[in-house]
Amino acid sequence: MSVLVYTESENGKFKKTALEVASYAKAVANQIGTTVTAVTVNAADTSELGNYGVDKVLNVSNSTLEKFNAKSYAEVIKQAASKEDAKVVIVSQSADSKYLAPLLAVGLNAGYASNVVEAPSNTAPFTVKRTAFTNKAFNMTTINTDVKIVGVSNNAFGLVENSASASSENFSPSIPESGVTVQSVDVATDKVTIADAEVVVSAGRGLKGPENWGMIEELAGVLGAATACSKPVSDLGWRPHSEHVGQTGKPVATNLYIAIGISGAIQHLAGINASKVKVVINTDPEAPFFKAADYGVVGDAFEVVPALIEKLKAFKAANA
Ligand code: FAD
């Protein structure tokens, strides 16, 4: 009766969120006195999972699962949970996992708690802390079903190295016809994605126009960060919609969020509140973002950002 964790990979390589949910699964397994089994789909090398506490890997290699399909993936995890007699199943809060988790909950007749930010405060009854009201509040939720599904918020628990050596087993679930075939996937960018990034550099209408995004890209490049933007910026077509963050865009729960020329409207803050450290660069000292920020620079982005890039490059060169 192990804890089962679904560890997502992309092009065969584990995402950072996969290692985070593995770390979380290990914490739960320690609490209930059991082991961790991970289920992976078309992962190239599963040994890395051992470093984050996974004891056993069920590795599914199946060409029909090359493109994500929520129904088929939920079926794979369901069969893995049955095989392991898992009473707790852990998933991330990636877009894919958010699609598959409700289907999995139906399949396993399980209760599902999303947006969980801490290891369970209690395992009997099974109680977890979750964010609510777009990260403005927390609630404690008890899952009362026999099988429990926990969706762990990105960057909430962090990576915990927990060396074990993971055994690997090929797993061949039967995958019924899903009724939907994903024909092709257009990847929006080959850069760091907002979901996987440790740092996000985000810019708003204060940048005046799309021609000024070179310095934002450069700052993101120096920091190994993903780029993001406010809603009007993507509405105006200055940046792709995949970069729009906030209440109606992507949520950001990163370690460092740098907001440049963004006023800090409530709908923007709603999506980035869960970020650990927020830095704001804005000419207007009264901009609402300063109230939500950990660090603020009152200044012109066109002066501050190039100076910041220069300093960061010098720092990196000195510490190379
Ligand atoms: P502005 O409000 O125009 O702010 C620009 C800022 O740049 C100002 O603070 C200004 O002082 C500063 N600035 C100007 N020049 C410079 C300079 N040279 N250097 C530095 N700073 C400078 N917005 C989102 O972002 N995400 C959402 O998901 C979202 N969802 C919404 C949902 C609804 C239902 C509604 C009604 C609105 C939503 N909005 C959302 C829009 C939101 O209310 C704001 O209008 C928007 O966030 C403002 O974008 P902005 O800060 O880029 O632009």
Tab-separated table of C-alpha atoms and ligand atoms in Angstrom:
chain	number	residue	atom	x	y	z
A	1	MET	CA	0.000	0.000	0.000
A	2	SER	CA	2.399	2.691	-1.172
A	3	VAL	CA	1.790	6.352	-1.825
A	4	LEU	CA	1.508	6.756	-5.602
A	5	VAL	CA	2.887	9.856	-7.308
A	6	TYR	CA	2.493	10.808	-10.946
A	7	THR	CA	5.823	12.257	-12.092
A	8	GLU	CA	5.427	14.210	-15.326
A	9	SER	CA	8.129	14.330	-17.955
A	10	GLU	CA	8.628	16.260	-21.155
A	11	ASN	CA	10.702	14.833	-23.996
A	12	GLY	CA	11.708	12.041	-21.622
A	13	LYS	CA	13.059	14.409	-18.943
A	14	PHE	CA	11.372	15.008	-15.593
A	15	LYS	CA	9.871	18.425	-14.960
A	16	LYS	CA	10.840	20.254	-11.779
A	17	THR	CA	7.270	19.806	-10.555
A	18	ALA	CA	7.745	16.028	-10.844
A	19	LEU	CA	10.641	16.140	-8.395
A	20	GLU	CA	8.610	18.378	-6.098
A	21	VAL	CA	5.620	16.018	-6.009
A	22	ALA	CA	8.002	13.095	-5.440
A	23	SER	CA	9.437	14.996	-2.435
A	24	TYR	CA	5.904	15.593	-1.183
A	25	ALA	CA	4.950	11.931	-1.663
A	26	LYS	CA	7.959	10.912	0.430
A	27	ALA	CA	6.800	13.201	3.256
A	28	VAL	CA	3.323	11.636	3.171
A	29	ALA	CA	4.783	8.112	3.013
A	30	ASN	CA	6.921	8.857	6.081
A	31	GLN	CA	3.832	10.074	7.923
A	32	ILE	CA	1.834	6.934	7.201
A	33	GLY	CA	4.765	4.543	7.347
A	34	THR	CA	4.931	3.281	3.783
A	35	THR	CA	6.930	3.585	0.547
A	36	VAL	CA	6.608	5.747	-2.566
A	37	THR	CA	5.819	4.407	-6.022
A	38	ALA	CA	6.031	6.760	-8.987
A	39	VAL	CA	4.242	6.250	-12.267
A	40	THR	CA	5.933	7.756	-15.326
A	41	VAL	CA	4.976	7.889	-18.984
A	42	ASN	CA	7.691	7.583	-21.640
A	43	ALA	CA	10.454	8.808	-19.305
A	44	ALA	CA	13.981	8.142	-20.558
A	45	ASP	CA	15.844	7.678	-17.271
A	46	THR	CA	13.942	7.183	-14.036
A	47	SER	CA	16.925	6.895	-11.672
A	48	GLU	CA	16.746	10.619	-10.741
A	49	LEU	CA	13.493	9.967	-8.878
A	50	GLY	CA	15.356	7.978	-6.232
A	51	ASN	CA	17.090	11.198	-5.149
A	52	TYR	CA	13.691	12.580	-4.153
A	53	GLY	CA	12.512	9.604	-2.122
A	54	VAL	CA	10.892	7.330	-4.722
A	55	ASP	CA	11.358	3.642	-3.927
A	56	LYS	CA	9.834	2.108	-7.025
A	57	VAL	CA	8.984	3.361	-10.508
A	58	LEU	CA	6.274	1.989	-12.766
A	59	ASN	CA	7.476	3.090	-16.172
A	60	VAL	CA	4.931	3.140	-18.978
A	61	SER	CA	6.389	3.170	-22.498
A	62	ASN	CA	3.646	3.567	-25.024
A	63	SER	CA	3.728	5.490	-28.301
A	64	THR	CA	-0.022	6.238	-28.093
A	65	LEU	CA	0.733	8.316	-24.981
A	66	GLU	CA	3.316	10.548	-26.648
A	67	LYS	CA	0.853	13.433	-26.709
A	68	PHE	CA	-0.978	14.222	-23.497
A	69	ASN	CA	-4.574	13.076	-23.327
A	70	ALA	CA	-6.270	13.582	-19.943
A	71	LYS	CA	-8.568	10.566	-20.209
A	72	SER	CA	-5.830	8.088	-21.166
A	73	TYR	CA	-3.352	9.436	-18.630
A	74	ALA	CA	-5.981	9.301	-15.866
A	75	GLU	CA	-6.602	5.663	-16.836
A	76	VAL	CA	-2.867	4.869	-16.579
A	77	ILE	CA	-2.643	6.394	-13.103
A	78	LYS	CA	-5.861	4.692	-12.028
A	79	GLN	CA	-4.503	1.269	-13.011
A	80	ALA	CA	-1.181	2.039	-11.293
A	81	ALA	CA	-3.075	3.011	-8.116
A	82	SER	CA	-5.029	-0.261	-8.227
A	83	LYS	CA	-1.866	-2.304	-8.810
A	84	GLU	CA	-0.151	-0.663	-5.815
A	85	ASP	CA	-3.320	-0.563	-3.704
A	86	ALA	CA	-2.488	3.113	-3.201
A	87	LYS	CA	-4.712	5.027	-0.805
A	88	VAL	CA	-3.000	8.363	-1.463
A	89	VAL	CA	-2.234	9.601	-4.993
A	90	ILE	CA	-0.165	12.755	-5.483
A	91	VAL	CA	-0.227	14.916	-8.625
A	92	SER	CA	1.162	18.357	-9.448
A	93	GLN	CA	-0.898	21.403	-10.388
A	94	SER	CA	0.421	21.624	-13.929
A	95	ALA	CA	-2.194	22.282	-16.587
A	96	ASP	CA	-2.082	18.583	-17.583
A	97	SER	CA	-2.546	17.331	-14.035
A	98	LYS	CA	-5.369	19.792	-13.427
A	99	TYR	CA	-7.177	18.221	-16.395
A	100	LEU	CA	-6.577	14.634	-15.421
A	101	ALA	CA	-7.095	14.826	-11.630
A	102	PRO	CA	-10.921	15.158	-11.695
A	103	LEU	CA	-11.160	12.228	-14.144
A	104	LEU	CA	-8.886	10.213	-11.876
A	105	ALA	CA	-11.026	11.144	-8.866
A	106	VAL	CA	-14.108	9.782	-10.629
A	107	GLY	CA	-12.233	6.636	-11.703
A	108	LEU	CA	-10.952	5.911	-8.197
A	109	ASN	CA	-14.078	7.139	-6.400
A	110	ALA	CA	-11.664	9.403	-4.545
A	111	GLY	CA	-11.804	12.821	-2.925
A	112	TYR	CA	-9.512	15.357	-4.576
A	113	ALA	CA	-7.939	18.354	-2.831
A	114	SER	CA	-6.270	20.799	-5.232
A	115	ASN	CA	-3.816	23.664	-4.532
A	116	VAL	CA	-2.294	21.974	-1.484
A	117	VAL	CA	0.662	23.845	-0.022
A	118	GLU	CA	1.902	21.729	2.888
A	119	ALA	CA	2.343	18.120	3.913
A	120	PRO	CA	-0.806	16.812	5.652
A	121	SER	CA	-1.272	18.253	9.132
A	122	ASN	CA	-2.927	14.974	10.055
A	123	THR	CA	-3.347	11.666	8.243
A	124	ALA	CA	-6.364	10.387	10.208
A	125	PRO	CA	-8.508	12.203	9.291
A	126	PHE	CA	-6.427	13.149	6.237
A	127	THR	CA	-6.196	16.954	6.445
A	128	VAL	CA	-4.333	19.316	4.127
A	129	LYS	CA	-3.792	23.059	3.865
A	130	ARG	CA	-4.892	24.630	0.568
A	131	THR	CA	-4.973	28.076	-0.922
A	132	ALA	CA	-8.369	29.637	-1.503
A	133	PHE	CA	-9.807	32.762	-3.137
A	134	THR	CA	-6.948	33.060	-5.656
A	135	ASN	CA	-4.269	32.743	-2.962
A	136	LYS	CA	-5.722	35.355	-0.629
A	137	ALA	CA	-6.635	32.828	2.055
A	138	PHE	CA	-5.967	29.290	3.199
A	139	ASN	CA	-8.342	26.559	4.238
A	140	MET	CA	-7.875	23.214	5.954
A	141	THR	CA	-9.584	20.419	4.020
A	142	THR	CA	-10.267	16.895	5.200
A	143	ILE	CA	-10.542	14.161	2.574
A	144	ASN	CA	-12.839	11.464	3.891
A	145	THR	CA	-12.828	8.938	1.038
A	146	ASP	CA	-10.857	5.697	1.163
A	147	VAL	CA	-8.605	6.861	-1.701
A	148	LYS	CA	-7.338	10.434	-1.565
A	149	ILE	CA	-5.889	12.558	-4.363
A	150	VAL	CA	-3.684	15.511	-3.472
A	151	GLY	CA	-2.762	18.217	-6.009
A	152	VAL	CA	0.380	19.985	-4.794
A	153	SER	CA	0.801	23.655	-5.787
A	154	ASN	CA	3.963	24.414	-7.724
A	155	ASN	CA	6.872	25.662	-5.581
A	156	ALA	CA	4.857	25.290	-2.386
A	157	PHE	CA	6.633	22.290	-0.873
A	158	GLY	CA	9.952	22.582	-2.670
A	159	LEU	CA	12.485	19.920	-3.579
A	160	VAL	CA	13.675	17.712	-0.748
A	161	GLU	CA	16.581	15.403	-1.495
A	162	ASN	CA	15.883	12.105	0.133
A	163	SER	CA	18.203	9.559	-1.271
A	164	ALA	CA	16.746	6.165	-1.981
A	165	SER	CA	17.510	3.892	-4.859
A	166	ALA	CA	14.462	3.521	-7.016
A	167	SER	CA	13.781	0.160	-8.609
A	168	SER	CA	12.175	0.338	-12.025
A	169	GLU	CA	9.502	-1.886	-13.496
A	170	ASN	CA	7.857	-1.765	-16.899
A	171	PHE	CA	4.140	-1.242	-16.552
A	172	SER	CA	1.705	-1.900	-19.392
A	173	PRO	CA	-1.779	-0.736	-18.486
A	174	SER	CA	-4.568	-1.350	-20.961
A	175	ILE	CA	-5.453	1.964	-22.526
A	176	PRO	CA	-9.017	2.133	-23.800
A	177	GLU	CA	-9.942	4.265	-26.791
A	178	SER	CA	-10.339	7.773	-25.365
A	179	GLY	CA	-12.520	9.123	-28.150
A	180	VAL	CA	-10.131	12.041	-28.600
A	181	THR	CA	-6.886	12.053	-30.571
A	182	VAL	CA	-4.409	14.892	-30.201
A	183	GLN	CA	-3.023	15.304	-33.720
A	184	SER	CA	-0.264	17.836	-33.116
A	185	VAL	CA	1.047	20.161	-30.455
A	186	ASP	CA	2.476	23.597	-31.229
A	187	VAL	CA	4.960	24.460	-28.537
A	188	ALA	CA	4.646	28.183	-27.768
A	189	THR	CA	8.319	28.592	-26.862
A	190	ASP	CA	11.451	26.574	-26.284
A	191	LYS	CA	12.400	28.789	-23.359
A	192	VAL	CA	11.803	28.146	-19.652
A	193	THR	CA	8.066	27.828	-19.084
A	194	ILE	CA	6.273	29.908	-16.452
A	195	ALA	CA	5.230	26.715	-14.621
A	196	ASP	CA	8.776	25.360	-14.406
A	197	ALA	CA	10.613	28.623	-13.747
A	198	GLU	CA	12.337	29.533	-10.492
A	199	VAL	CA	12.310	33.161	-11.596
A	200	VAL	CA	9.775	35.041	-13.723
A	201	VAL	CA	10.477	38.427	-15.304
A	202	SER	CA	7.166	40.069	-16.117
A	203	ALA	CA	6.411	43.380	-17.801
A	204	GLY	CA	3.379	45.550	-18.339
A	205	ARG	CA	2.035	48.499	-20.260
A	206	GLY	CA	4.715	50.711	-18.719
A	207	LEU	CA	7.064	49.275	-21.351
A	208	LYS	CA	5.172	51.382	-23.967
A	209	GLY	CA	5.397	48.927	-26.865
A	210	PRO	CA	6.513	45.475	-28.052
A	211	GLU	CA	9.731	46.891	-29.483
A	212	ASN	CA	10.989	47.425	-25.921
A	213	TRP	CA	10.868	43.781	-24.845
A	214	GLY	CA	14.505	43.141	-25.831
A	215	MET	CA	15.717	44.211	-22.391
A	216	ILE	CA	13.084	42.029	-20.689
A	217	GLU	CA	14.235	39.001	-22.722
A	218	GLU	CA	17.834	39.842	-21.904
A	219	LEU	CA	17.162	40.163	-18.167
A	220	ALA	CA	15.272	36.854	-18.241
A	221	GLY	CA	18.166	35.257	-20.139
A	222	VAL	CA	20.734	36.399	-17.561
A	223	LEU	CA	18.573	35.067	-14.720
A	224	GLY	CA	17.510	31.845	-16.483
A	225	ALA	CA	13.961	33.111	-16.032
A	226	ALA	CA	10.679	32.770	-17.900
A	227	THR	CA	9.063	35.896	-19.331
A	228	ALA	CA	5.495	36.914	-18.514
A	229	CYS	CA	3.255	39.941	-18.999
A	230	SER	CA	0.107	41.667	-17.804
A	231	LYS	CA	-3.237	41.103	-19.526
A	232	PRO	CA	-3.385	44.346	-21.543
A	233	VAL	CA	0.027	43.578	-22.984
A	234	SER	CA	-1.155	40.272	-24.425
A	235	ASP	CA	-4.540	41.767	-25.388
A	236	LEU	CA	-2.672	44.417	-27.388
A	237	GLY	CA	-0.714	41.661	-29.128
A	238	TRP	CA	2.613	42.917	-27.780
A	239	ARG	CA	3.311	39.483	-26.297
A	240	PRO	CA	1.773	36.002	-26.803
A	241	HIS	CA	-1.206	34.997	-24.689
A	242	SER	CA	0.865	32.157	-23.228
A	243	GLU	CA	2.683	34.864	-21.205
A	244	HIS	CA	-0.425	36.470	-19.707
A	245	VAL	CA	-0.444	35.968	-15.932
A	246	GLY	CA	-3.049	36.849	-13.346
A	247	GLN	CA	-6.577	35.956	-12.396
A	248	THR	CA	-7.594	35.264	-15.987
A	249	GLY	CA	-4.150	34.140	-17.111
A	250	LYS	CA	-1.568	31.680	-15.832
A	251	PRO	CA	-0.929	31.459	-12.103
A	252	VAL	CA	2.654	32.098	-10.995
A	253	ALA	CA	4.063	30.482	-7.868
A	254	THR	CA	7.723	31.103	-8.379
A	255	ASN	CA	10.606	31.854	-6.018
A	256	LEU	CA	11.210	35.313	-7.504
A	257	TYR	CA	8.747	37.437	-9.495
A	258	ILE	CA	10.061	40.663	-11.006
A	259	ALA	CA	7.291	43.031	-12.164
A	260	ILE	CA	8.400	45.828	-14.476
A	261	GLY	CA	6.010	48.625	-15.447
A	262	ILE	CA	3.005	46.760	-14.019
A	263	SER	CA	0.624	48.750	-11.816
A	264	GLY	CA	-0.411	45.850	-9.561
A	265	ALA	CA	-4.159	45.701	-10.238
A	266	ILE	CA	-5.992	43.232	-8.034
A	267	GLN	CA	-6.600	40.869	-10.968
A	268	HIS	CA	-2.876	40.753	-11.699
A	269	LEU	CA	-1.898	40.240	-8.062
A	270	ALA	CA	-4.442	37.430	-7.712
A	271	GLY	CA	-2.389	35.285	-10.057
A	272	ILE	CA	1.071	35.979	-8.698
A	273	ASN	CA	0.409	36.213	-4.936
A	274	ALA	CA	1.814	32.762	-4.299
A	275	SER	CA	5.288	33.823	-5.484
A	276	LYS	CA	7.747	33.897	-2.644
A	277	VAL	CA	9.654	37.139	-3.325
A	278	LYS	CA	8.174	39.960	-5.385
A	279	VAL	CA	10.280	42.795	-6.799
A	280	VAL	CA	8.662	45.804	-8.455
A	281	ILE	CA	10.159	48.408	-10.768
A	282	ASN	CA	7.780	51.303	-11.410
A	283	THR	CA	8.052	55.067	-11.918
A	284	ASP	CA	4.986	55.740	-9.780
A	285	PRO	CA	5.668	55.422	-6.032
A	286	GLU	CA	1.881	55.188	-5.502
A	287	ALA	CA	1.515	52.136	-7.780
A	288	PRO	CA	-0.491	49.511	-5.818
A	289	PHE	CA	2.132	46.858	-6.567
A	290	PHE	CA	4.487	48.414	-4.014
A	291	LYS	CA	2.106	47.355	-1.219
A	292	ALA	CA	2.375	43.708	-2.306
A	293	ALA	CA	6.117	43.812	-3.016
A	294	ASP	CA	9.022	42.601	-0.907
A	295	TYR	CA	11.443	44.930	-2.699
A	296	GLY	CA	10.628	47.955	-4.818
A	297	VAL	CA	12.567	50.278	-7.087
A	298	VAL	CA	10.907	53.605	-7.862
A	299	GLY	CA	12.463	54.336	-11.208
A	300	ASP	CA	12.248	54.293	-14.969
A	301	ALA	CA	12.414	50.756	-16.360
A	302	PHE	CA	14.433	52.033	-19.309
A	303	GLU	CA	17.198	53.053	-16.903
A	304	VAL	CA	16.810	50.472	-14.123
A	305	VAL	CA	16.590	47.308	-16.254
A	306	PRO	CA	19.751	47.897	-18.366
A	307	ALA	CA	21.655	48.804	-15.175
A	308	LEU	CA	20.383	45.629	-13.497
A	309	ILE	CA	21.430	43.504	-16.485
A	310	GLU	CA	24.901	45.041	-16.412
A	311	LYS	CA	25.310	44.407	-12.672
A	312	LEU	CA	24.034	40.827	-12.944
A	313	LYS	CA	26.374	40.071	-15.842
A	314	ALA	CA	29.322	41.504	-13.884
A	315	PHE	CA	28.313	39.471	-10.827
A	316	LYS	CA	28.032	36.290	-12.869
A	317	ALA	CA	31.403	36.899	-14.561
A	318	ALA	CA	33.052	37.501	-11.183
A	319	ASN	CA	31.530	34.346	-9.741
A	320	ALA	CA	31.889	32.063	-12.758
B	1	FAD	P1	-1.235	49.878	-16.383
B	1	FAD	O1	-2.308	49.710	-15.418
B	1	FAD	O2	-1.381	50.765	-17.518
B	1	FAD	O3	0.089	50.125	-15.585
B	1	FAD	C1	1.327	50.447	-16.151
B	1	FAD	C2	2.278	50.757	-15.024
B	1	FAD	O4	3.557	51.043	-15.580
B	1	FAD	C3	1.890	51.974	-14.183
B	1	FAD	O5	1.886	51.623	-12.795
B	1	FAD	C4	2.977	52.996	-14.469
B	1	FAD	O6	3.301	53.800	-13.341
B	1	FAD	C5	4.130	52.118	-14.857
B	1	FAD	N1	5.107	52.755	-15.747
B	1	FAD	C6	4.859	53.605	-16.782
B	1	FAD	N2	6.019	53.918	-17.390
B	1	FAD	C7	6.995	53.272	-16.725
B	1	FAD	C8	8.401	53.211	-16.882
B	1	FAD	N3	9.040	53.900	-17.848
B	1	FAD	N4	9.113	52.468	-16.010
B	1	FAD	C9	8.500	51.773	-15.005
B	1	FAD	N5	7.164	51.795	-14.829
B	1	FAD	C10	6.424	52.529	-15.673
B	1	FAD	N6	-4.662	41.999	-15.598
B	1	FAD	C11	-3.641	41.128	-15.530
B	1	FAD	O7	-2.464	41.515	-15.587
B	1	FAD	N7	-3.907	39.791	-15.439
B	1	FAD	C12	-5.166	39.291	-15.389
B	1	FAD	O8	-5.331	38.072	-15.315
B	1	FAD	C13	-6.247	40.199	-15.442
B	1	FAD	N8	-7.520	39.757	-15.402
B	1	FAD	C14	-8.549	40.670	-15.391
B	1	FAD	C15	-9.855	40.215	-15.271
B	1	FAD	C16	-10.898	41.131	-15.236
B	1	FAD	C17	-12.295	40.611	-15.087
B	1	FAD	C18	-10.639	42.510	-15.342
B	1	FAD	C19	-11.754	43.499	-15.298
B	1	FAD	C20	-9.362	42.956	-15.483
B	1	FAD	C21	-8.284	42.056	-15.524
B	1	FAD	N9	-6.959	42.479	-15.657
B	1	FAD	C22	-5.947	41.584	-15.570
B	1	FAD	C23	-6.644	43.886	-15.962
B	1	FAD	C24	-6.214	44.660	-14.723
B	1	FAD	O9	-7.346	45.178	-14.065
B	1	FAD	C25	-5.283	45.834	-15.126
B	1	FAD	O10	-5.959	46.649	-16.043
B	1	FAD	C26	-3.976	45.389	-15.726
B	1	FAD	O11	-3.339	44.437	-14.892
B	1	FAD	C27	-3.048	46.583	-15.918
B	1	FAD	O12	-1.930	46.207	-16.646
B	1	FAD	P2	-0.580	46.988	-16.493
B	1	FAD	O13	-0.214	47.076	-15.061
B	1	FAD	O14	0.402	46.373	-17.448
B	1	FAD	O15	-0.935	48.419	-17.108
